Amino acid sequence: MTENKIKYPFLDLGRVNEPFLPAIRRAVERVLADGRYIGGNEVEAFERELAAFTGTRHAVGTSNGLDAIRLILRAYMEMGRLKAGDEVIVPSNTFIASVLPVTDCGLTPRFAEPDPSTHNLDPEAVEAAIGPRTRAIITVHLYGRISYSERLAETAKKHGLLLIEDSAQAIGAISAVAGPGGSRRAGALGDAAAFSFYPTKNTGALGDAGAVTTDDDELARTVRMLRNYGSEHSYHHEMSGLNCRLDSIQAAILREKLPMTDAENAARRATAAVYGSEIQNSHVILPADTGSDCVWHQYVVRVADRDGFRRFLLDRGVETSVHYPVPPHRQPCYKDYAGLALPVADRLASEVVSLPIAPRCTGTDDAREIAAIINSYRPQ
Ligand SMILES: *Cc1c(COP(=O)(O)O)cnc(C)c1O
């Protein structure tokens, strides 16, 4: 298959960022004029604006989303809430970056299976996974859908577990139930949350960037220190920290893009609505449509013959992707966990296909045409 036959590219970041280019240039000019390249006004302003957006007391800019999760876990260890060897429940079908910080911190991942209709943690599977050493849950708002529920919050509370949101894919998603601080946005639902602003995320920087959000003053202060060599005052180090700071240029760019998050998510929702109403093919299982709790980072369908389906679409100019073809417990880096029986994750990994959905790459007319192509698919 040749590239030039692609009529519907999966993702074209040039097109995604097109309307932001003048604002991005202004943002970079601000940093050049200011002369502060790490930290400073732009980072502090972005942190205030992100906290206001999510409805949390604190936001702390970080180098990326993986480091945001790592900083949360390290901070809880510094605070005595977690210790090496403790178990952290993670979804069995998530992106590897939800799990790598767990093992990096010397904690033990305990995989719980998702509900295949939402792709998010099944609260019953979470209950079943809790053992005497379990201390935290990392719940992932996978593909942009909120994974928080009253049931999950009650389970965490009943067992005294920290509830950490991996919000990397869900900026702007609104929960049907309020979090403890009263906000309903992703990032304000658990004890702490991690965001990623990797360029392909719904609100993307022009490089690596991330953030931690929380209502917990001590956690925010500890994360701030850990991201900056464990220091609050220059050359005085309270803890053995890291360098996980957010660049000023990325913060300045994100300050321009953050206010457009809801509009960008609305465009994704409009495309998802067309897929949801127009795709009618008994061989293609659609994702649940649960309303404003999903910001459609990915629009993921399930097809038994996934490879044949993808080839059929590509032959007709539709580029697709797979998130994710290999679950964490099947990765060579986690061969210790290869023996686990996680049939839901295995099955999803073999069936999931992501359709194009990014703003300006796939509009509602494109979605209609793609749906018509999908409706003509028959397994060979
Ligand atoms: C992107 C992503 C991360 C990691 O973010 P980076 O900024 O790429 O480090 C973590 N978890 C999930 C679910 C993600 O999609």
XYZ file of C-alpha atoms and ligand atoms in Angstrom:
395
model
C 0.000 0.000 0.000
C 1.480 3.347 -0.983
C 1.215 6.442 1.185
C -0.265 8.646 -1.541
C -3.383 6.489 -1.752
C -4.387 7.539 1.773
C -7.423 9.779 1.575
C -8.229 9.766 5.276
C -4.980 9.942 7.253
C -5.146 8.678 10.826
C -3.562 11.800 12.274
C -1.881 14.849 10.747
C -0.485 17.022 13.534
C 0.290 19.813 11.074
C -3.429 20.094 10.398
C -4.335 19.748 14.060
C -2.081 22.683 14.992
C -2.767 24.843 11.891
C -5.238 27.241 13.558
C -2.937 27.653 16.580
C 0.182 28.690 14.643
C -0.164 32.473 15.151
C -0.822 31.971 18.879
C 2.074 29.503 19.133
C 4.410 32.039 17.498
C 3.255 34.695 19.967
C 3.829 32.289 22.850
C 7.381 31.504 21.729
C 8.060 35.255 21.276
C 6.893 35.843 24.876
C 9.451 33.349 26.161
C 12.199 34.834 23.997
C 11.398 38.297 25.319
C 11.240 37.024 28.907
C 14.549 35.134 28.735
C 13.468 32.500 31.264
C 13.539 29.046 29.626
C 12.852 26.681 32.532
C 10.136 27.550 35.059
C 9.211 31.199 35.504
C 6.052 33.107 34.661
C 4.804 30.944 31.817
C 5.022 27.727 33.837
C 3.436 29.307 36.906
C 0.628 30.864 34.862
C -0.017 27.587 33.044
C -0.180 25.758 36.374
C -2.767 28.220 37.688
C -4.801 27.988 34.484
C -4.710 24.187 34.412
C -5.757 23.994 38.087
C -8.687 26.315 37.323
C -9.602 24.272 34.253
C -9.626 20.929 36.079
C -11.081 22.362 39.293
C -8.220 21.374 41.606
C -6.254 23.367 44.166
C -2.931 22.571 42.523
C -1.399 21.791 39.153
C 2.317 21.099 38.848
C 3.918 21.105 35.396
C 6.132 18.117 34.596
C 8.400 16.896 31.825
C 5.819 14.412 30.475
C 2.933 12.167 31.491
C 5.019 9.186 32.541
C 7.018 11.409 34.887
C 3.779 12.892 36.246
C 2.704 9.402 37.368
C 6.223 8.644 38.629
C 6.299 11.878 40.658
C 2.925 11.097 42.249
C 4.113 7.630 43.306
C 7.509 8.900 44.504
C 5.810 11.681 46.467
C 3.466 9.229 48.186
C 6.547 7.157 49.087
C 8.245 10.236 50.554
C 5.038 10.968 52.478
C 4.948 7.428 53.873
C 1.727 6.542 52.078
C 3.444 3.944 49.849
C 6.536 1.808 50.311
C 8.575 -0.474 48.078
C 6.792 -3.763 47.469
C 3.296 -2.328 47.900
C 0.807 -3.308 45.232
C -0.810 -0.852 42.842
C -3.804 -1.937 40.791
C -3.527 -1.001 37.108
C -5.747 -1.888 34.146
C -4.560 -4.908 32.150
C -5.260 -3.157 28.810
C -3.550 0.192 29.288
C -0.662 1.942 27.562
C 2.658 0.827 29.032
C 3.339 4.310 30.472
C 0.608 3.731 33.091
C 2.610 0.778 34.436
C 6.296 1.693 33.951
C 6.289 4.249 36.810
C 4.907 1.581 39.171
C 7.788 -0.811 38.596
C 10.276 2.075 38.365
C 9.334 3.005 41.963
C 9.786 -0.568 43.207
C 6.041 -1.051 43.560
C 4.231 -4.117 42.243
C 1.586 -3.803 39.524
C -1.536 -5.834 40.076
C -3.424 -6.078 36.787
C -7.215 -5.854 36.839
C -9.332 -6.500 33.768
C -11.454 -3.869 32.007
C -15.121 -3.900 31.104
C -14.944 -4.558 27.336
C -17.861 -2.206 26.611
C -16.049 0.840 28.064
C -12.424 -0.432 27.922
C -12.076 0.948 31.462
C -11.400 -0.850 34.769
C -14.231 -3.113 35.815
C -14.961 -2.215 39.476
C -15.679 -5.870 40.233
C -12.296 -6.910 38.872
C -10.731 -4.185 41.013
C -12.418 -5.566 44.149
C -11.201 -9.066 43.280
C -7.621 -7.832 42.760
C -7.312 -6.219 46.196
C -4.988 -8.090 48.524
C -3.343 -7.356 51.894
C -0.482 -5.390 50.244
C -2.636 -3.323 47.879
C -2.308 0.399 48.594
C -3.360 2.253 45.439
C -5.336 2.124 42.218
C -4.216 3.804 39.016
C -7.401 4.196 37.037
C -6.865 5.134 33.381
C -9.450 7.193 31.496
C -8.660 5.150 28.409
C -9.368 6.622 24.969
C -10.723 9.728 26.723
C -13.538 8.084 28.692
C -13.873 8.743 32.418
C -13.153 5.600 34.428
C -14.228 7.107 37.768
C -17.445 5.959 39.392
C -19.021 6.097 42.845
C -18.414 2.367 43.098
C -14.685 2.751 42.361
C -14.394 5.620 44.849
C -16.203 3.584 47.511
C -13.946 0.586 46.893
C -10.860 2.792 47.267
C -12.243 4.341 50.434
C -13.333 1.055 51.984
C -9.863 -0.477 51.535
C -7.927 2.723 52.286
C -6.425 2.851 48.783
C -5.063 5.929 47.043
C -6.962 6.623 43.844
C -4.713 8.000 41.109
C -6.115 9.055 37.741
C -4.100 8.545 34.585
C -5.792 11.425 32.752
C -3.289 11.499 29.872
C -6.039 10.833 27.310
C -8.948 12.607 28.979
C -8.312 16.319 29.436
C -11.687 18.060 29.566
C -13.770 14.916 30.087
C -16.611 15.458 32.548
C -17.701 12.783 34.994
C -21.357 12.088 35.710
C -20.435 12.088 39.409
C -18.469 14.751 41.250
C -15.067 14.046 42.752
C -14.277 14.710 46.415
C -13.538 18.420 45.741
C -16.831 18.860 43.897
C -15.321 19.178 40.413
C -16.388 16.739 37.729
C -13.456 17.058 35.369
C -10.858 14.388 34.736
C -7.944 15.282 36.982
C -10.155 16.267 39.933
C -11.763 12.916 40.700
C -9.170 10.940 42.639
C -6.454 11.839 45.156
C -4.084 12.881 42.374
C -3.993 12.825 38.602
C -1.426 12.786 35.820
C -1.818 14.573 32.491
C 0.251 14.265 29.339
C 0.542 16.977 26.698
C 2.436 14.763 24.255
C 1.770 16.222 20.788
C -0.852 13.611 19.825
C -2.957 14.064 22.982
C -6.215 16.049 22.808
C -4.376 19.151 24.046
C -0.859 18.669 22.752
C 2.355 20.623 23.211
C 5.070 20.851 20.547
C 7.263 18.472 22.495
C 7.056 16.539 25.753
C 5.037 18.009 28.616
C 2.823 16.837 31.460
C 1.263 17.835 34.772
C 0.085 16.573 38.137
C -3.192 17.870 39.547
C -4.383 17.409 43.132
C -6.242 19.042 46.023
C -3.623 17.731 48.457
C -1.273 20.533 49.576
C 1.416 18.202 50.873
C 1.386 16.062 47.747
C 1.659 19.144 45.506
C 4.557 20.505 47.530
C 6.357 17.146 47.480
C 5.849 16.726 43.717
C 7.197 20.263 43.179
C 10.331 19.400 45.130
C 10.842 15.988 43.540
C 10.598 17.399 40.021
C 13.386 19.869 40.871
C 16.194 17.740 42.416
C 14.222 17.362 45.660
C 14.761 20.984 46.494
C 12.555 23.910 47.442
C 15.448 26.348 47.926
C 18.383 26.297 45.512
C 21.232 23.975 46.508
C 19.396 22.596 49.545
C 18.011 19.098 48.924
C 15.409 17.614 51.251
C 14.867 14.452 49.221
C 16.694 12.590 46.481
C 14.766 14.133 43.646
C 14.618 14.040 39.886
C 14.707 16.533 37.059
C 11.165 16.367 35.662
C 10.383 20.033 34.984
C 8.163 21.576 32.335
C 9.870 23.822 29.749
C 8.713 27.449 29.606
C 8.198 27.305 25.829
C 5.892 24.290 26.152
C 4.023 25.981 29.019
C 3.580 29.142 26.930
C 2.261 27.101 23.991
C -0.063 25.137 26.263
C -1.453 28.397 27.680
C -2.643 29.177 24.154
C -4.084 25.714 23.542
C -5.704 24.968 26.928
C -8.610 27.438 26.457
C -9.489 25.659 23.181
C -9.697 22.227 24.812
C -13.493 22.136 25.098
C -13.971 23.266 21.479
C -11.430 20.731 20.235
C -13.151 17.985 22.225
C -16.528 19.073 20.832
C -15.168 18.530 17.307
C -14.066 15.021 18.280
C -17.503 14.391 19.789
C -19.254 15.471 16.591
C -17.166 13.039 14.549
C -17.751 10.269 17.095
C -21.508 10.924 16.933
C -21.461 10.355 13.164
C -19.510 7.123 13.536
C -21.920 6.030 16.286
C -25.052 6.627 14.237
C -23.796 5.705 10.757
C -21.645 2.628 11.279
C -24.000 -0.333 11.084
C -22.167 -3.548 10.491
C -22.678 -6.646 12.614
C -18.942 -7.460 12.283
C -17.920 -4.156 13.845
C -18.567 -3.544 17.564
C -18.853 0.151 18.395
C -17.697 1.761 21.637
C -20.344 2.709 24.192
C -21.521 6.305 23.813
C -21.770 7.660 27.314
C -21.991 11.386 26.545
C -19.832 14.150 27.967
C -17.734 11.763 30.038
C -15.797 10.896 26.861
C -13.532 13.221 24.882
C -12.698 10.596 22.262
C -8.927 10.636 22.368
C -9.419 7.519 20.251
C -12.519 6.104 18.595
C -11.969 2.389 19.091
C -14.076 -0.319 17.425
C -13.623 -4.068 17.750
C -13.413 -6.465 14.844
C -12.670 -10.210 15.044
C -10.463 -10.207 11.924
C -8.747 -6.945 12.834
C -5.919 -7.268 10.306
C -8.295 -8.049 7.429
C -10.508 -5.111 8.421
C -7.559 -2.717 8.534
C -6.365 -3.909 5.106
C -9.878 -3.474 3.694
C -9.983 0.128 4.956
C -6.452 0.964 3.832
C -7.252 -0.336 0.305
C -10.051 2.266 0.315
C -7.845 5.079 1.589
C -8.675 4.939 5.311
C -5.678 4.817 7.628
C -6.269 3.274 11.069
C -4.175 2.505 14.136
C -4.171 0.022 17.030
C -4.136 1.075 20.694
C -2.648 -1.271 21.797
C -1.566 -4.444 20.000
C 0.319 -5.951 22.989
C -0.948 -5.588 26.582
C 1.627 -4.780 29.298
C 1.773 -8.349 30.672
C 2.759 -9.607 27.188
C 5.625 -7.138 26.794
C 9.186 -8.478 26.944
C 9.948 -5.963 29.707
C 7.277 -7.597 31.897
C 7.995 -11.258 31.225
C 7.508 -11.933 34.965
C 3.811 -11.273 34.391
C 3.481 -13.282 31.139
C 1.917 -16.205 33.004
C -1.060 -14.183 34.251
C -4.463 -15.099 32.865
C -5.885 -11.806 31.569
C -8.196 -12.972 28.792
C -10.110 -9.685 28.424
C -6.912 -7.719 27.807
C -5.646 -10.372 25.392
C -8.904 -10.382 23.469
C -9.135 -6.581 23.266
C -5.509 -6.372 22.100
C -6.372 -8.662 19.191
C -9.621 -6.886 18.212
C -9.250 -3.141 18.759
C -8.945 -0.726 15.837
C -8.752 3.064 16.178
C -10.534 5.086 13.483
C -9.334 8.587 12.516
C -10.950 11.274 14.694
C -8.579 14.232 15.185
C -9.992 17.754 14.684
C -9.517 19.039 11.105
C -8.174 15.637 10.017
C -11.526 13.859 10.188
C -14.622 16.049 9.976
C -18.193 14.818 10.094
C -18.364 14.497 6.272
C -15.216 12.365 6.312
C -16.738 10.277 9.110
C -19.854 9.695 6.975
C -17.730 8.473 4.068
C -15.588 6.296 6.331
C -18.764 4.844 7.901
C -20.104 3.955 4.434
C -16.837 2.146 3.633
C -17.007 0.303 6.969
C -20.611 -0.722 6.286
C -19.483 -2.466 3.098
C -16.893 -4.554 4.975
C -17.440 -8.321 5.121
C -14.936 -10.730 6.685
C -13.157 -12.874 4.074
C 0.468 9.254 26.687
C 0.128 8.467 27.876
C 0.963 8.420 28.994
C 2.341 8.978 29.029
O 2.463 10.292 28.657
P 3.857 10.813 28.038
O 3.709 12.279 28.071
O 3.947 10.252 26.664
O 4.945 10.313 28.926
C 0.521 7.731 30.118
N -0.653 7.106 30.125
C -1.478 7.106 29.069
C -2.787 6.419 29.178
C -1.108 7.771 27.892
O -1.931 7.756 26.845
